[in-house]
Amino acid sequence: MHVLLDVSRFLACGRRRAPSGIDRVEAAYARHWLAAPPGAVTFVARGPRGGYAAVPRGIVLDLAAQLDAAWTGGPDAPAARRAARRTGLIALARLTLGRGRGDLTKVMARERRTLFLLVSHRLMEQPEPIEDLRRAGAAFIPLVHDLIPATHPEYARPGVAMQHLQRLATVAALADGIIVNSAATAAVVRPHLVHQAPPLLVARLGIEQVTPAPLPQEVGQRPYFVVIGTIEPRKNHLLLLHLWRDFAAKWGSGAPRLILVGRRGWENENVLDLLERCTLLRGLVEEAGSLPDPEVAALLAGSRALLFPSFVEGYGLPLAEALAAGAPAICSDLPALREVGGDVPEYLDPLDGAGWRRMILDYAVPDSRARAAQFTRLRGWTAPRWDEHFAAVDGLLEQVAARNAPATATARRTEPAAAHAAEPLATRQLGLR
């Protein structure tokens, strides 16, 4: 069994000061397969012409180490980010020059059972290079993070909903096995798998154990709450900002603080108006932006609670990170969040403004019984681990590899996955024509 791991998106991660959820997943997969014997994996990426090519293991190894240093923070983080950007540009230059195409062709000719792993959604709406790999004998196994742009297009940027539907069509037509991050995501994916029923694995995403940085003294002097996530309509920041405006009007500087961790996203005019123009919120609501993991862990550990009033989620990494840091959580009553948090958090309807107000004010006081009760429940919670995730994934890979035995490869290579599927592989050269 030989794995082809798509690192196309991972190569561009050096531009980010802090990782997104998908960045974390890609980094975990890169580390996992870098720890495997070199003969077990080939790292691949799409070049500017659309086809796949092999990426040297050394480039992926360097990039993983540089990103780890950049995202951990500290005095060396800026230099590590610059190094990661350079490494990504080197890889892109190789792809532009056509390097690695022949290496990938040799791998495909040599290996008897090949599995192509794509753990981001990047370019999945363009299925032709994936079809090329499948006709060459590789089984396709994507990780589907969520279907939110398709199921809730009102929260997506223009055009993203259709793009995501095209990605889902690729999964439905070509996937030989599917990984999803939650049973909630699986329930949304299954109705779309009408033409085939590939094995579908629910594997919770792990979280890294992070040593918190020292919490600045001025931050911990007053009670505060934390929100983590891109500032976008789906995350429901507007509810919290209106509540905090009311707190400010009633109690002024005596109100608890709210710290927003995450970059600004899209379609946020009302939220940004409040952040930039509401004088009552000044001194009470702080936009911290993107922060290194140790600083986020410190903020969580010192907070009264994580606030997570999102309208829809595919998984909910911030909730897992908060509970792992020992922080209570007040979050939306969503199936995916219940999978992560179990019976530990307080769950509220994201439209229940009065309920959120009541719970926040309860958790803000030093002798909150509800908060103390959540700490008791938290003792029984265990953090999801990456080794458990990959143990489950390895089982799926073995299952798909057995189904993708060489005896069936010829039949699979002639599947009409698209209108041009009958074009001879020799002329297509894995998309490198």
Short mmCIF file of C-alpha atoms in Angstrom, two decimals:
data_model
loop_
_atom_site.label_atom_id
_atom_site.label_comp_id
_atom_site.label_asym_id
_atom_site.label_seq_id
_atom_site.Cartn_x
_atom_site.Cartn_y
_atom_site.Cartn_z
CA MET A 1 0.00 0.00 0.00
CA HIS A 2 1.47 3.34 -1.10
CA VAL A 3 -0.05 6.72 -0.19
CA LEU A 4 -0.06 9.84 -2.35
CA LEU A 5 -0.70 12.79 0.00
CA ASP A 6 -1.83 16.03 -1.63
CA VAL A 7 0.10 18.94 -0.08
CA SER A 8 -0.92 21.58 -2.64
CA ARG A 9 -2.67 23.79 -0.10
CA PHE A 10 -0.16 23.01 2.65
CA LEU A 11 2.62 24.56 0.55
CA ALA A 12 0.91 27.97 0.84
CA CYS A 13 0.46 27.90 4.63
CA GLY A 14 3.55 30.05 5.23
CA ARG A 15 1.44 33.12 4.48
CA ARG A 16 -0.66 32.58 7.62
CA ARG A 17 0.26 33.96 11.03
CA ALA A 18 -1.94 31.37 12.72
CA PRO A 19 -3.46 28.18 11.33
CA SER A 20 -7.08 27.65 10.35
CA GLY A 21 -8.83 24.40 11.16
CA ILE A 22 -8.00 22.89 7.77
CA ASP A 23 -4.39 24.07 8.14
CA ARG A 24 -4.17 22.11 11.38
CA VAL A 25 -5.54 18.99 9.72
CA GLU A 26 -3.12 19.23 6.81
CA ALA A 27 -0.19 19.78 9.17
CA ALA A 28 -1.19 16.73 11.21
CA TYR A 29 -1.41 14.57 8.09
CA ALA A 30 1.96 15.85 6.85
CA ARG A 31 3.59 15.02 10.21
CA HIS A 32 1.95 11.59 10.29
CA TRP A 33 3.20 10.60 6.86
CA LEU A 34 6.62 12.16 7.37
CA ALA A 35 6.99 9.74 10.28
CA ALA A 36 6.20 6.81 7.96
CA PRO A 37 8.96 5.03 6.00
CA PRO A 38 9.89 7.02 2.85
CA GLY A 39 8.76 4.15 0.64
CA ALA A 40 5.24 4.29 2.06
CA VAL A 41 4.32 7.78 0.82
CA THR A 42 4.84 10.22 -2.03
CA PHE A 43 3.91 13.86 -1.42
CA VAL A 44 2.20 15.40 -4.44
CA ALA A 45 0.83 18.77 -5.48
CA ARG A 46 -0.98 20.30 -8.43
CA GLY A 47 1.11 22.43 -10.71
CA PRO A 48 -0.03 25.58 -12.52
CA ARG A 49 -1.08 23.46 -15.50
CA GLY A 50 -3.44 21.42 -13.36
CA GLY A 51 -1.72 18.04 -13.24
CA TYR A 52 -0.08 16.42 -10.23
CA ALA A 53 3.65 16.08 -9.62
CA ALA A 54 5.76 14.65 -6.83
CA VAL A 55 7.12 17.06 -4.19
CA PRO A 56 10.45 16.13 -2.57
CA ARG A 57 10.07 14.77 0.93
CA GLY A 58 12.76 17.19 2.16
CA ILE A 59 10.66 20.21 1.14
CA VAL A 60 7.64 18.92 3.07
CA LEU A 61 9.84 18.09 6.07
CA ASP A 62 11.36 21.59 6.11
CA LEU A 63 7.98 23.26 5.70
CA ALA A 64 6.38 21.25 8.51
CA ALA A 65 9.16 22.24 10.91
CA GLN A 66 9.04 25.89 9.85
CA LEU A 67 5.27 26.11 10.25
CA ASP A 68 5.44 24.46 13.65
CA ALA A 69 7.91 27.13 14.79
CA ALA A 70 5.89 29.93 13.17
CA TRP A 71 2.57 28.89 14.71
CA THR A 72 4.02 28.25 18.16
CA GLY A 73 4.94 31.92 18.51
CA GLY A 74 7.89 33.38 20.32
CA PRO A 75 10.81 35.48 19.08
CA ASP A 76 11.70 33.05 16.28
CA ALA A 77 8.19 32.99 14.78
CA PRO A 78 8.65 35.83 12.23
CA ALA A 79 11.83 34.25 10.84
CA ALA A 80 10.10 30.86 10.70
CA ARG A 81 7.18 32.37 8.73
CA ARG A 82 9.59 33.91 6.24
CA ALA A 83 11.38 30.58 5.87
CA ALA A 84 8.06 28.78 5.35
CA ARG A 85 7.08 31.25 2.63
CA ARG A 86 10.43 30.69 0.89
CA THR A 87 10.01 26.93 1.07
CA GLY A 88 6.53 27.21 -0.43
CA LEU A 89 7.84 29.39 -3.26
CA ILE A 90 10.62 26.91 -3.99
CA ALA A 91 8.04 24.14 -4.28
CA LEU A 92 5.85 26.28 -6.54
CA ALA A 93 8.81 27.06 -8.78
CA ARG A 94 9.55 23.35 -9.14
CA LEU A 95 5.93 22.68 -10.07
CA THR A 96 5.94 25.53 -12.59
CA LEU A 97 9.05 24.08 -14.24
CA GLY A 98 7.46 20.65 -14.43
CA ARG A 99 9.72 19.02 -11.85
CA GLY A 100 8.37 15.88 -10.24
CA ARG A 101 6.04 14.82 -13.03
CA GLY A 102 8.26 11.98 -14.16
CA ASP A 103 8.83 10.91 -10.56
CA LEU A 104 5.10 10.56 -9.99
CA THR A 105 4.68 8.57 -13.23
CA LYS A 106 7.40 6.15 -12.03
CA VAL A 107 5.69 5.74 -8.66
CA MET A 108 2.38 4.96 -10.31
CA ALA A 109 4.03 2.38 -12.58
CA ARG A 110 5.94 0.76 -9.69
CA GLU A 111 3.37 0.57 -6.90
CA ARG A 112 0.66 -2.10 -7.01
CA ARG A 113 -1.84 -0.52 -4.59
CA THR A 114 -1.87 3.28 -4.47
CA LEU A 115 -4.15 5.50 -2.38
CA PHE A 116 -4.57 9.22 -3.10
CA LEU A 117 -5.39 11.25 0.03
CA LEU A 118 -6.83 14.77 -0.32
CA VAL A 119 -7.52 16.22 3.14
CA SER A 120 -8.48 19.75 2.13
CA HIS A 121 -11.18 20.91 -0.28
CA ARG A 122 -8.63 22.63 -2.52
CA LEU A 123 -9.44 22.39 -6.26
CA MET A 124 -11.72 19.40 -5.72
CA GLU A 125 -14.21 21.21 -7.97
CA GLN A 126 -11.78 20.46 -10.84
CA PRO A 127 -11.88 16.64 -11.00
CA GLU A 128 -9.81 15.92 -14.12
CA PRO A 129 -6.41 15.43 -12.40
CA ILE A 130 -8.08 13.18 -9.82
CA GLU A 131 -9.64 11.15 -12.63
CA ASP A 132 -6.17 10.78 -14.19
CA LEU A 133 -4.77 9.33 -10.97
CA ARG A 134 -7.72 6.95 -10.62
CA ARG A 135 -7.33 5.63 -14.15
CA ALA A 136 -3.66 5.05 -13.39
CA GLY A 137 -4.78 2.81 -10.52
CA ALA A 138 -4.94 5.11 -7.47
CA ALA A 139 -7.95 4.96 -5.18
CA PHE A 140 -9.26 8.40 -4.19
CA ILE A 141 -9.94 9.10 -0.50
CA PRO A 142 -10.97 12.68 0.41
CA LEU A 143 -11.54 14.14 3.87
CA VAL A 144 -14.79 16.11 3.85
CA HIS A 145 -14.73 18.81 6.55
CA ASP A 146 -18.27 20.12 6.07
CA LEU A 147 -20.92 20.96 3.50
CA ILE A 148 -21.76 24.35 5.00
CA PRO A 149 -21.34 26.46 1.83
CA ALA A 150 -23.78 24.12 0.05
CA THR A 151 -26.30 23.64 2.87
CA HIS A 152 -26.12 27.23 4.17
CA PRO A 153 -25.16 29.40 1.17
CA GLU A 154 -26.29 32.52 3.03
CA TYR A 155 -23.10 32.27 5.11
CA ALA A 156 -20.75 31.79 2.14
CA ARG A 157 -19.07 34.26 -0.13
CA PRO A 158 -20.65 34.69 -3.58
CA GLY A 159 -19.89 31.74 -5.82
CA VAL A 160 -18.59 29.46 -3.05
CA ALA A 161 -21.87 27.55 -2.72
CA MET A 162 -21.76 26.39 -6.34
CA GLN A 163 -18.05 25.64 -6.02
CA HIS A 164 -18.69 23.46 -2.99
CA LEU A 165 -21.50 21.62 -4.75
CA GLN A 166 -19.03 20.83 -7.53
CA ARG A 167 -16.58 19.50 -4.93
CA LEU A 168 -19.33 17.31 -3.52
CA ALA A 169 -20.09 16.04 -7.01
CA THR A 170 -16.43 15.03 -7.36
CA VAL A 171 -16.62 13.13 -4.07
CA ALA A 172 -19.86 11.41 -5.06
CA ALA A 173 -18.54 10.37 -8.48
CA LEU A 174 -14.94 9.46 -7.73
CA ALA A 175 -14.34 8.66 -4.05
CA ASP A 176 -13.35 5.07 -3.22
CA GLY A 177 -13.53 5.86 0.49
CA ILE A 178 -14.45 8.98 2.47
CA ILE A 179 -13.23 10.40 5.78
CA VAL A 180 -15.46 12.81 7.69
CA ASN A 181 -14.78 14.63 10.95
CA SER A 182 -18.11 13.99 12.66
CA ALA A 183 -21.31 11.97 12.50
CA ALA A 184 -23.06 15.28 11.81
CA THR A 185 -21.01 15.74 8.62
CA ALA A 186 -21.59 12.09 7.67
CA ALA A 187 -25.35 12.55 7.95
CA VAL A 188 -25.20 15.44 5.47
CA VAL A 189 -22.84 13.66 3.05
CA ARG A 190 -24.62 10.29 2.81
CA PRO A 191 -27.72 11.47 0.87
CA HIS A 192 -25.43 12.71 -1.91
CA LEU A 193 -23.79 9.31 -2.44
CA VAL A 194 -26.51 8.05 -4.78
CA HIS A 195 -24.37 6.36 -7.46
CA GLN A 196 -22.09 4.37 -5.19
CA ALA A 197 -21.66 3.68 -1.50
CA PRO A 198 -17.93 3.88 -0.71
CA PRO A 199 -16.78 3.15 2.84
CA LEU A 200 -17.38 6.25 4.97
CA LEU A 201 -15.30 6.72 8.13
CA VAL A 202 -16.18 9.08 10.97
CA ALA A 203 -12.85 10.01 12.59
CA ARG A 204 -12.75 12.85 15.12
CA LEU A 205 -9.98 15.36 14.56
CA GLY A 206 -7.26 15.42 17.18
CA ILE A 207 -5.87 18.44 18.95
CA GLU A 208 -2.30 19.20 19.92
CA GLN A 209 -1.29 19.53 23.55
CA VAL A 210 -0.19 23.16 23.96
CA THR A 211 1.77 24.69 26.84
CA PRO A 212 0.08 28.03 27.60
CA ALA A 213 2.15 31.19 27.38
CA PRO A 214 2.22 33.49 30.42
CA LEU A 215 -1.01 35.46 30.61
CA PRO A 216 -0.39 39.23 30.68
CA GLN A 217 -1.24 40.55 34.13
CA GLU A 218 -3.58 43.24 32.83
CA VAL A 219 -5.68 40.64 30.98
CA GLY A 220 -6.45 38.60 34.08
CA GLN A 221 -7.36 41.52 36.32
CA ARG A 222 -11.02 41.54 35.22
CA PRO A 223 -13.31 38.67 34.22
CA TYR A 224 -13.40 38.05 30.49
CA PHE A 225 -14.84 35.67 27.90
CA VAL A 226 -13.21 34.42 24.70
CA VAL A 227 -14.56 33.84 21.19
CA ILE A 228 -12.42 31.94 18.66
CA GLY A 229 -13.05 31.92 14.92
CA THR A 230 -13.07 33.99 11.79
CA ILE A 231 -15.35 37.00 12.15
CA GLU A 232 -18.09 36.00 9.72
CA PRO A 233 -21.92 35.89 9.91
CA ARG A 234 -22.05 32.13 10.57
CA LYS A 235 -20.17 32.58 13.84
CA ASN A 236 -22.90 34.90 15.21
CA HIS A 237 -20.60 37.58 16.66
CA LEU A 238 -23.44 40.05 16.20
CA LEU A 239 -25.44 38.46 19.02
CA LEU A 240 -22.55 38.84 21.46
CA LEU A 241 -21.73 42.40 20.44
CA HIS A 242 -25.32 43.50 21.03
CA LEU A 243 -25.26 41.82 24.43
CA TRP A 244 -22.00 43.55 25.30
CA ARG A 245 -23.40 46.88 24.20
CA ASP A 246 -26.21 46.33 26.68
CA PHE A 247 -23.73 45.32 29.40
CA ALA A 248 -21.71 48.46 28.74
CA ALA A 249 -24.78 50.69 28.95
CA LYS A 250 -25.75 49.20 32.32
CA TRP A 251 -22.43 48.64 34.08
CA GLY A 252 -19.80 50.56 32.10
CA SER A 253 -16.26 49.48 32.95
CA GLY A 254 -17.65 47.08 35.55
CA ALA A 255 -18.95 44.75 32.82
CA PRO A 256 -16.92 41.64 31.89
CA ARG A 257 -14.65 41.88 28.85
CA LEU A 258 -14.95 40.04 25.55
CA ILE A 259 -11.84 39.01 23.57
CA LEU A 260 -12.28 38.07 19.90
CA VAL A 261 -9.58 35.74 18.56
CA GLY A 262 -9.54 35.37 14.78
CA ARG A 263 -9.16 37.35 11.61
CA ARG A 264 -11.87 39.42 9.96
CA GLY A 265 -13.81 37.54 7.31
CA TRP A 266 -16.54 38.56 4.89
CA GLU A 267 -20.08 40.01 4.76
CA ASN A 268 -19.55 41.67 8.16
CA GLU A 269 -20.71 45.25 7.77
CA ASN A 270 -22.90 45.26 10.89
CA VAL A 271 -20.28 43.56 13.05
CA LEU A 272 -17.50 45.84 11.86
CA ASP A 273 -19.66 48.92 12.40
CA LEU A 274 -20.09 47.93 16.03
CA LEU A 275 -16.40 47.13 16.48
CA GLU A 276 -15.19 50.33 14.87
CA ARG A 277 -17.87 52.90 15.71
CA CYS A 278 -19.64 51.88 18.93
CA THR A 279 -17.97 53.91 21.66
CA LEU A 280 -19.66 51.90 24.42
CA LEU A 281 -17.71 48.79 23.43
CA ARG A 282 -14.30 50.44 23.69
CA GLY A 283 -12.34 49.00 26.55
CA LEU A 284 -14.76 46.08 26.90
CA VAL A 285 -14.46 44.29 23.54
CA GLU A 286 -10.98 43.58 22.19
CA GLU A 287 -10.10 42.29 18.74
CA ALA A 288 -7.00 40.20 19.32
CA GLY A 289 -6.73 38.96 15.72
CA SER A 290 -4.82 35.77 14.93
CA LEU A 291 -2.68 34.57 17.82
CA PRO A 292 -0.13 31.75 18.30
CA ASP A 293 -1.49 28.63 19.96
CA PRO A 294 0.24 29.16 23.35
CA GLU A 295 -1.32 32.62 23.67
CA VAL A 296 -4.77 31.25 22.78
CA ALA A 297 -4.36 28.47 25.34
CA ALA A 298 -3.43 31.04 28.00
CA LEU A 299 -6.46 33.20 27.18
CA LEU A 300 -8.77 30.19 27.37
CA ALA A 301 -7.33 28.93 30.64
CA GLY A 302 -7.84 32.31 32.30
CA SER A 303 -11.30 33.01 30.91
CA ARG A 304 -14.70 32.67 32.50
CA ALA A 305 -15.68 30.59 29.44
CA LEU A 306 -15.39 30.12 25.70
CA LEU A 307 -18.43 31.55 23.90
CA PHE A 308 -19.38 29.66 20.72
CA PRO A 309 -22.79 30.89 19.44
CA SER A 310 -22.31 29.61 15.87
CA PHE A 311 -25.30 28.85 13.63
CA VAL A 312 -23.77 25.76 12.00
CA GLU A 313 -20.55 23.74 12.39
CA GLY A 314 -19.02 20.67 10.81
CA TYR A 315 -16.85 19.85 13.81
CA GLY A 316 -15.88 22.58 16.30
CA LEU A 317 -12.14 22.61 17.00
CA PRO A 318 -12.33 25.72 19.23
CA LEU A 319 -14.61 23.83 21.62
CA ALA A 320 -12.17 20.92 21.85
CA GLU A 321 -9.28 23.34 22.37
CA ALA A 322 -11.13 25.19 25.13
CA LEU A 323 -12.05 22.05 27.05
CA ALA A 324 -8.50 20.72 26.65
CA ALA A 325 -7.21 23.99 28.13
CA GLY A 326 -9.51 23.52 31.12
CA ALA A 327 -11.91 26.30 30.15
CA PRO A 328 -15.70 26.02 30.47
CA ALA A 329 -17.75 26.56 27.34
CA ILE A 330 -21.13 28.05 26.47
CA CYS A 331 -22.02 27.05 22.93
CA SER A 332 -24.78 26.54 20.41
CA ASP A 333 -26.84 23.39 20.64
CA LEU A 334 -25.55 21.79 17.43
CA PRO A 335 -25.05 18.05 16.78
CA ALA A 336 -21.39 18.51 15.84
CA LEU A 337 -20.65 20.46 19.02
CA ARG A 338 -22.41 17.85 21.17
CA GLU A 339 -20.17 15.21 19.57
CA VAL A 340 -17.11 17.17 20.67
CA GLY A 341 -18.25 18.38 24.08
CA GLY A 342 -20.56 15.62 25.27
CA ASP A 343 -22.43 16.67 28.39
CA VAL A 344 -19.78 19.17 29.52
CA PRO A 345 -20.70 22.58 27.95
CA GLU A 346 -23.78 24.69 28.42
CA TYR A 347 -25.86 24.41 25.22
CA LEU A 348 -28.15 27.20 24.00
CA ASP A 349 -30.08 27.99 20.84
CA PRO A 350 -28.00 30.50 18.84
CA LEU A 351 -31.10 32.72 18.58
CA ASP A 352 -31.85 32.68 22.31
CA GLY A 353 -30.46 36.10 23.17
CA ALA A 354 -32.05 36.13 26.62
CA GLY A 355 -30.59 32.72 27.41
CA TRP A 356 -27.10 33.77 26.34
CA ARG A 357 -27.38 36.96 28.39
CA ARG A 358 -28.46 35.04 31.49
CA MET A 359 -25.74 32.38 31.15
CA ILE A 360 -22.92 34.87 30.47
CA LEU A 361 -23.84 36.97 33.50
CA ASP A 362 -24.02 33.82 35.64
CA TYR A 363 -20.57 32.63 34.53
CA ALA A 364 -19.10 36.11 35.06
CA VAL A 365 -19.55 36.08 38.84
CA PRO A 366 -16.85 34.48 41.03
CA ASP A 367 -19.20 32.08 42.83
CA SER A 368 -21.12 30.83 39.77
CA ARG A 369 -22.65 27.45 40.64
CA ALA A 370 -23.28 26.65 36.98
CA ARG A 371 -19.62 27.25 36.16
CA ALA A 372 -18.48 25.13 39.11
CA ALA A 373 -20.79 22.33 37.95
CA GLN A 374 -19.26 22.44 34.46
CA PHE A 375 -15.78 22.07 35.95
CA THR A 376 -17.04 18.91 37.66
CA ARG A 377 -18.35 17.55 34.35
CA LEU A 378 -15.11 18.51 32.62
CA ARG A 379 -13.14 16.01 34.73
CA GLY A 380 -14.76 13.17 32.79
CA TRP A 381 -14.01 14.62 29.34
CA THR A 382 -11.10 13.30 27.27
CA ALA A 383 -9.51 15.25 24.44
CA PRO A 384 -9.61 13.70 20.93
CA ARG A 385 -6.15 12.51 19.89
CA TRP A 386 -4.50 12.37 16.51
CA ASP A 387 -3.15 8.86 17.11
CA GLU A 388 -6.75 7.66 17.51
CA HIS A 389 -7.73 9.49 14.32
CA PHE A 390 -4.93 7.92 12.29
CA ALA A 391 -5.54 4.45 13.71
CA ALA A 392 -9.07 4.69 12.33
CA VAL A 393 -7.85 6.15 9.02
CA ASP A 394 -5.29 3.34 8.62
CA GLY A 395 -8.14 0.84 8.92
CA LEU A 396 -10.04 2.60 6.13
CA LEU A 397 -6.94 2.71 3.93
CA GLU A 398 -6.45 -1.04 4.34
CA GLN A 399 -10.10 -1.64 3.46
CA VAL A 400 -9.93 0.53 0.34
CA ALA A 401 -6.58 -0.96 -0.69
CA ALA A 402 -8.07 -4.45 -0.50
CA ARG A 403 -10.98 -3.37 -2.71
CA ASN A 404 -8.54 -1.67 -5.08
CA ALA A 405 -6.48 -4.80 -5.66
CA PRO A 406 -4.51 -5.02 -8.93
CA ALA A 407 -6.99 -7.51 -10.34
CA THR A 408 -9.63 -4.78 -10.47
CA ALA A 409 -7.36 -1.93 -11.52
CA THR A 410 -7.97 -2.37 -15.24
CA ALA A 411 -11.72 -2.14 -14.78
CA ARG A 412 -11.38 0.94 -12.62
CA ARG A 413 -9.17 2.70 -15.12
CA THR A 414 -11.88 2.56 -17.75
CA GLU A 415 -14.64 4.02 -15.56
CA PRO A 416 -16.33 6.96 -17.36
CA ALA A 417 -15.97 9.43 -14.51
CA ALA A 418 -16.34 12.37 -16.90
CA ALA A 419 -17.06 13.10 -20.54
CA HIS A 420 -13.38 12.76 -21.49
CA ALA A 421 -12.76 9.60 -19.45
CA ALA A 422 -12.15 7.43 -22.52
CA GLU A 423 -9.10 9.45 -23.56
CA PRO A 424 -6.08 7.10 -23.44
CA LEU A 425 -3.94 7.38 -20.34
CA ALA A 426 -0.79 7.33 -22.47
CA THR A 427 -1.77 10.66 -24.04
CA ARG A 428 -2.93 12.21 -20.81
CA GLN A 429 0.21 11.36 -18.77
CA LEU A 430 -1.43 11.97 -15.38
CA GLY A 431 -2.66 15.39 -16.46
CA LEU A 432 0.81 16.47 -17.60
CA ARG A 433 0.09 16.73 -21.30
#
